[in-house]
Tab-separated table of C-alpha atoms in Angstrom:
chain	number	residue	atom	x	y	z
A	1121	UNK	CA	13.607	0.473	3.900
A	1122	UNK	CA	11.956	-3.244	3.572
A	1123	UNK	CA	8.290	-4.520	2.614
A	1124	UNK	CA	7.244	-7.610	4.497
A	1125	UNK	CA	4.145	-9.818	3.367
A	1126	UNK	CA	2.135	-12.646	4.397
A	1127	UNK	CA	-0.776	-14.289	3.311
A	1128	UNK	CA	-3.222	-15.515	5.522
A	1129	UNK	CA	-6.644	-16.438	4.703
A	1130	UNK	CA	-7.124	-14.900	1.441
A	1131	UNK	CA	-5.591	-11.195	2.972
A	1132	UNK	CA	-2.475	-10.316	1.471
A	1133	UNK	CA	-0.612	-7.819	4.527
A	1134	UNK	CA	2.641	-5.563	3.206
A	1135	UNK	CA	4.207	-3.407	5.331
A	1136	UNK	CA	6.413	-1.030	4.675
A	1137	UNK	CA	9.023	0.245	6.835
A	1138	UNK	CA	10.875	3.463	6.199
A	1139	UNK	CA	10.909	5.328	2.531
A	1140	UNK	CA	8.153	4.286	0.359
A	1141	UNK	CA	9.930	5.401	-2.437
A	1142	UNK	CA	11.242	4.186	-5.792
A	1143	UNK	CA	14.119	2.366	-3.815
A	1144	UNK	CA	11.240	-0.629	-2.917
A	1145	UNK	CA	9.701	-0.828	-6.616
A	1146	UNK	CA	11.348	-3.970	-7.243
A	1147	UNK	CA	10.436	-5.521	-3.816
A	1148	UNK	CA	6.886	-4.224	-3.907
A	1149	UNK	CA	6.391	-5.283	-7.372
A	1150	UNK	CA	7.548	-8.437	-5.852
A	1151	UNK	CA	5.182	-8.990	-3.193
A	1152	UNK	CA	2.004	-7.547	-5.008
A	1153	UNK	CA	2.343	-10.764	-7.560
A	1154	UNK	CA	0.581	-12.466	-4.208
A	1155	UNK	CA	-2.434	-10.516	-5.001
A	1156	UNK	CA	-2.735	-12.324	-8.522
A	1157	UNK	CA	-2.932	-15.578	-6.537
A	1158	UNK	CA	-6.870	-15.245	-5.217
A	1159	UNK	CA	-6.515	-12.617	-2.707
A	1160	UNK	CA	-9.692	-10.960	-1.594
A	1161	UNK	CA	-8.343	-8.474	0.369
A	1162	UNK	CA	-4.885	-6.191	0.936
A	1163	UNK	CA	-4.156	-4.359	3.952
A	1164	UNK	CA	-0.977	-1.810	3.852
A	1165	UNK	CA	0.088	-1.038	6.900
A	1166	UNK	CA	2.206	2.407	6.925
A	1167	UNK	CA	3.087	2.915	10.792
A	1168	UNK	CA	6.519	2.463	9.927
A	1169	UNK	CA	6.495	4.811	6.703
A	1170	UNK	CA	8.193	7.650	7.490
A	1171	UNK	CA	8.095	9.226	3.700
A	1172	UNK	CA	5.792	8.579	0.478
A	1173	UNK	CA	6.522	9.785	-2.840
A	1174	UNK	CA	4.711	9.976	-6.019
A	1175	UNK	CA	6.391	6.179	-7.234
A	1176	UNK	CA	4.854	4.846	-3.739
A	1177	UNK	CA	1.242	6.366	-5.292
A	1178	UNK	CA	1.781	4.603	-8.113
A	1179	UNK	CA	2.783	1.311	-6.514
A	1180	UNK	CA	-0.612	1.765	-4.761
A	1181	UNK	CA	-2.739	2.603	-7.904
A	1182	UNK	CA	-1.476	-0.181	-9.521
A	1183	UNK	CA	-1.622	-2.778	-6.665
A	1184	UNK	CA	-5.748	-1.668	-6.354
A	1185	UNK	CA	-5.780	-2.124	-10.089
A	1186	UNK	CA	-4.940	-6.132	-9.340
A	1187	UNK	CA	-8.208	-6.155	-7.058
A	1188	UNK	CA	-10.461	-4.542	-9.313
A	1189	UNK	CA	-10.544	-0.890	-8.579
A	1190	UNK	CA	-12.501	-2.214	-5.615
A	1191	UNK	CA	-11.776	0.923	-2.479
A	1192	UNK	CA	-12.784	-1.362	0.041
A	1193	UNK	CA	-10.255	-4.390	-1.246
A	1194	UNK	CA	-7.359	-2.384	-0.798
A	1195	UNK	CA	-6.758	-0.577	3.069
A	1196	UNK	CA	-4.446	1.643	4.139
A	1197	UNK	CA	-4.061	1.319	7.872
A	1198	UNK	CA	-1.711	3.144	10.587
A	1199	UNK	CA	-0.690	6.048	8.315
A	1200	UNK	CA	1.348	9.021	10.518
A	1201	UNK	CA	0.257	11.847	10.349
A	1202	UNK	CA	2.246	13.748	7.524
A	1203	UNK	CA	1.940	10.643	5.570
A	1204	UNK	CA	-1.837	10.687	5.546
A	1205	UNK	CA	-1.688	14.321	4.770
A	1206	UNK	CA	-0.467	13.319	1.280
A	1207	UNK	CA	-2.444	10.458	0.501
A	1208	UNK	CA	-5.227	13.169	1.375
A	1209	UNK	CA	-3.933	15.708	-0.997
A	1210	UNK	CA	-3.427	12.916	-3.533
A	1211	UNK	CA	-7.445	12.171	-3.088
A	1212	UNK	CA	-6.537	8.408	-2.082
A	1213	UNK	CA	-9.389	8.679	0.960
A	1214	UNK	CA	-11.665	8.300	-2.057
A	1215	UNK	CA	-9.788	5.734	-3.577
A	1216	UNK	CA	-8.885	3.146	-1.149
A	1217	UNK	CA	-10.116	2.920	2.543
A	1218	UNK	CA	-7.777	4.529	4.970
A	1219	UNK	CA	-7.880	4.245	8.551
């Protein structure tokens, strides 16, 4: 389990590979400090997330709270399938973008 970053023209992209658990809180927590430095934008990319659990919702709520509760500043792309089913069940279509 890892979360890369870059920042590129005011877009902050994580990805996370593997669990999206508790395990990456510190190295999430890490990377979303980028988004207090004038990002405009955050795309998570979850093709390599193979498991999400309720700390990775959290991470997510609170990493759209650093872009203003804004759903189109924070996107969820590349989701699997059993992965989008719970950010479904957990209503975060209507909170962030997802595609």
């Amino acid at each position: 389990m890892s979360v890369d970053s870059r920042l590129e023209a005011g877009i902050l992209y994580i990805k996370v590979n593997g669990r999206f658990d508790f395990g990456v809180h510190n190295e999430f927590r890490e990377v979303t400090k980028l988004a207090e430095s004038g990002v405009k934008q955050i795309e998570v990319d979850l093709g390599n997330t193979d498991y999400l659990d309720s700390s990775a919702l959290g991470m997510l709520l609170v990493l759209r709270d650093k872009l203003a509760n804004d759903k189109s500043s924070v996107q969820i792309k590349n989701a699997r399938n059993e992965v989008k089913k719970i950010l479904e069940i957990a209503n975060f279509d209507k909170l962030f973008t997802l595609f």
